[in-house]
Amino acid sequence: MSHELDPLPYDYDALEPHISEQVLTWHHDTHHQGYVNGLNSAEETLAENREEGDYGSTASALGNVSHNGSGHYLHHLFWNNMSPNGGGEPAGALAARIQEDFGSYEGWKGEFEAAASAAGGWALLVYDPVSKQLRNLKVDKHDQGALWSAHPILALDVWEHSYYHDYGPARGEFIENFFEVVDWDDVADNYEHVVEKFE
Ligand code: FE
């Protein structure tokens, strides 16, 4: 069954002035759509190869599943992690867990921003169900620097297509503006869902 691109959960101009209508349009309609198409195409190749018993292009297609599938899922999370009514700080159980696992919200944020400043892809806040703790990850591309079994609950895309048109090389300004639109209610929902499953 093929994968489809969901519409954004808000209008293309809803996150202005932090993220422009132009960037969201390109980012969602062109870049994210490209990963959905790439995942579908790779899965078609895998199915054809299994039917034909010819696995010559299978290893390459498996690499494309990892790259495009991770790209698709992380963009989906990223769109839903933002809202025109976002900003502020986490509350409730998520805030308490950040305090417990990182020492303070400021400590978590400093570490997350360091990941976002240096990553060649994404900064992620993940829940690690093996050690039962929240962690930050610095991810290159969409899948390099992953921690197996971890569940991302907050994703920040720092590929150049995410900010360069709005901020040029000033990635730090983009990261600051991301915090003006973070939907902490959505992050808390993700956290509660995954904790319910694993704790
Ligand atoms: Fe992106």
PDB file of N, CA, C and O and ligand atoms in Angstrom, residues 27-28 31-32 35 71 75 78-79 121-122 142 157-162, ligand 1:
ATOM      1  N   HIS A  27       8.679  23.441   1.338  1.00  0.00           N
ATOM      2  CA  HIS A  27       9.155  22.389   2.234  1.00  0.00           C
ATOM      3  C   HIS A  27       8.159  21.224   2.265  1.00  0.00           C
ATOM      4  O   HIS A  27       8.545  20.054   2.178  1.00  0.00           O
ATOM      5  N   HIS A  28       6.880  21.548   2.385  1.00  0.00           N
ATOM      6  CA  HIS A  28       5.855  20.501   2.454  1.00  0.00           C
ATOM      7  C   HIS A  28       5.561  19.911   1.072  1.00  0.00           C
ATOM      8  O   HIS A  28       5.623  18.692   0.875  1.00  0.00           O
ATOM      9  N   HIS A  31       9.628  19.139  -0.919  1.00  0.00           N
ATOM     10  CA  HIS A  31      10.609  18.294  -0.228  1.00  0.00           C
ATOM     11  C   HIS A  31       9.941  17.094   0.448  1.00  0.00           C
ATOM     12  O   HIS A  31      10.350  15.951   0.230  1.00  0.00           O
ATOM     13  N   HIS A  32       8.923  17.352   1.275  1.00  0.00           N
ATOM     14  CA  HIS A  32       8.277  16.231   1.961  1.00  0.00           C
ATOM     15  C   HIS A  32       7.631  15.288   0.935  1.00  0.00           C
ATOM     16  O   HIS A  32       7.759  14.066   1.048  1.00  0.00           O
ATOM     17  N   TYR A  35      10.065  12.792  -0.392  1.00  0.00           N
ATOM     18  CA  TYR A  35      10.384  11.638   0.453  1.00  0.00           C
ATOM     19  C   TYR A  35       9.268  10.596   0.401  1.00  0.00           C
ATOM     20  O   TYR A  35       9.544   9.387   0.403  1.00  0.00           O
ATOM     21  N   GLY A  71      12.799  10.390   6.400  1.00  0.00           N
ATOM     22  CA  GLY A  71      12.457  11.753   5.997  1.00  0.00           C
ATOM     23  C   GLY A  71      10.959  11.994   6.072  1.00  0.00           C
ATOM     24  O   GLY A  71      10.498  13.026   6.579  1.00  0.00           O
ATOM     25  N   HIS A  75       9.337  14.523   8.983  1.00  0.00           N
ATOM     26  CA  HIS A  75       8.609  15.735   8.555  1.00  0.00           C
ATOM     27  C   HIS A  75       7.182  15.729   9.091  1.00  0.00           C
ATOM     28  O   HIS A  75       6.671  16.765   9.528  1.00  0.00           O
ATOM     29  N   PHE A  78       7.440  16.833  12.605  1.00  0.00           N
ATOM     30  CA  PHE A  78       7.828  18.245  12.646  1.00  0.00           C
ATOM     31  C   PHE A  78       6.621  19.155  12.390  1.00  0.00           C
ATOM     32  O   PHE A  78       6.385  20.115  13.138  1.00  0.00           O
ATOM     33  N   TRP A  79       5.823  18.873  11.370  1.00  0.00           N
ATOM     34  CA  TRP A  79       4.647  19.728  11.095  1.00  0.00           C
ATOM     35  C   TRP A  79       3.714  19.732  12.301  1.00  0.00           C
ATOM     36  O   TRP A  79       3.182  20.780  12.677  1.00  0.00           O
ATOM     37  N   GLY A 121      20.967  17.662   9.659  1.00  0.00           N
ATOM     38  CA  GLY A 121      19.646  17.076   9.406  1.00  0.00           C
ATOM     39  C   GLY A 121      18.609  17.519  10.420  1.00  0.00           C
ATOM     40  O   GLY A 121      17.782  18.366  10.141  1.00  0.00           O
ATOM     41  N   TRP A 122      18.693  16.938  11.608  1.00  0.00           N
ATOM     42  CA  TRP A 122      17.629  17.142  12.586  1.00  0.00           C
ATOM     43  C   TRP A 122      18.188  17.196  14.012  1.00  0.00           C
ATOM     44  O   TRP A 122      19.176  16.536  14.312  1.00  0.00           O
ATOM     45  N   HIS A 142      18.597  11.950   7.415  1.00  0.00           N
ATOM     46  CA  HIS A 142      17.378  11.661   8.176  1.00  0.00           C
ATOM     47  C   HIS A 142      17.574  10.500   9.147  1.00  0.00           C
ATOM     48  O   HIS A 142      16.691  10.209   9.951  1.00  0.00           O
ATOM     49  N   ASP A 157      13.731  20.352  12.023  1.00  0.00           N
ATOM     50  CA  ASP A 157      14.424  20.180  10.749  1.00  0.00           C
ATOM     51  C   ASP A 157      15.398  21.334  10.558  1.00  0.00           C
ATOM     52  O   ASP A 157      14.982  22.493  10.476  1.00  0.00           O
ATOM     53  N   VAL A 158      16.703  21.022  10.506  1.00  0.00           N
ATOM     54  CA  VAL A 158      17.703  22.067  10.261  1.00  0.00           C
ATOM     55  C   VAL A 158      18.439  21.851   8.933  1.00  0.00           C
ATOM     56  O   VAL A 158      19.546  22.347   8.745  1.00  0.00           O
ATOM     57  N   TRP A 159      17.812  21.098   8.013  1.00  0.00           N
ATOM     58  CA  TRP A 159      18.303  21.096   6.633  1.00  0.00           C
ATOM     59  C   TRP A 159      18.195  22.541   6.118  1.00  0.00           C
ATOM     60  O   TRP A 159      17.297  23.297   6.521  1.00  0.00           O
ATOM     61  N   GLU A 160      19.052  22.909   5.179  1.00  0.00           N
ATOM     62  CA  GLU A 160      19.014  24.292   4.696  1.00  0.00           C
ATOM     63  C   GLU A 160      17.674  24.647   4.073  1.00  0.00           C
ATOM     64  O   GLU A 160      17.225  25.796   4.158  1.00  0.00           O
ATOM     65  N   HIS A 161      16.975  23.667   3.471  1.00  0.00           N
ATOM     66  CA  HIS A 161      15.667  23.984   2.866  1.00  0.00           C
ATOM     67  C   HIS A 161      14.657  24.432   3.921  1.00  0.00           C
ATOM     68  O   HIS A 161      13.634  25.009   3.603  1.00  0.00           O
ATOM     69  N   SER A 162      14.975  24.177   5.184  1.00  0.00           N
ATOM     70  CA  SER A 162      14.054  24.508   6.272  1.00  0.00           C
ATOM     71  C   SER A 162      14.115  25.984   6.661  1.00  0.00           C
ATOM     72  O   SER A 162      13.150  26.517   7.208  1.00  0.00           O
TER      73      SER A 162
HETATM   74 FE    FE B   1      12.945  19.118   5.555  1.00  0.00          FE
END
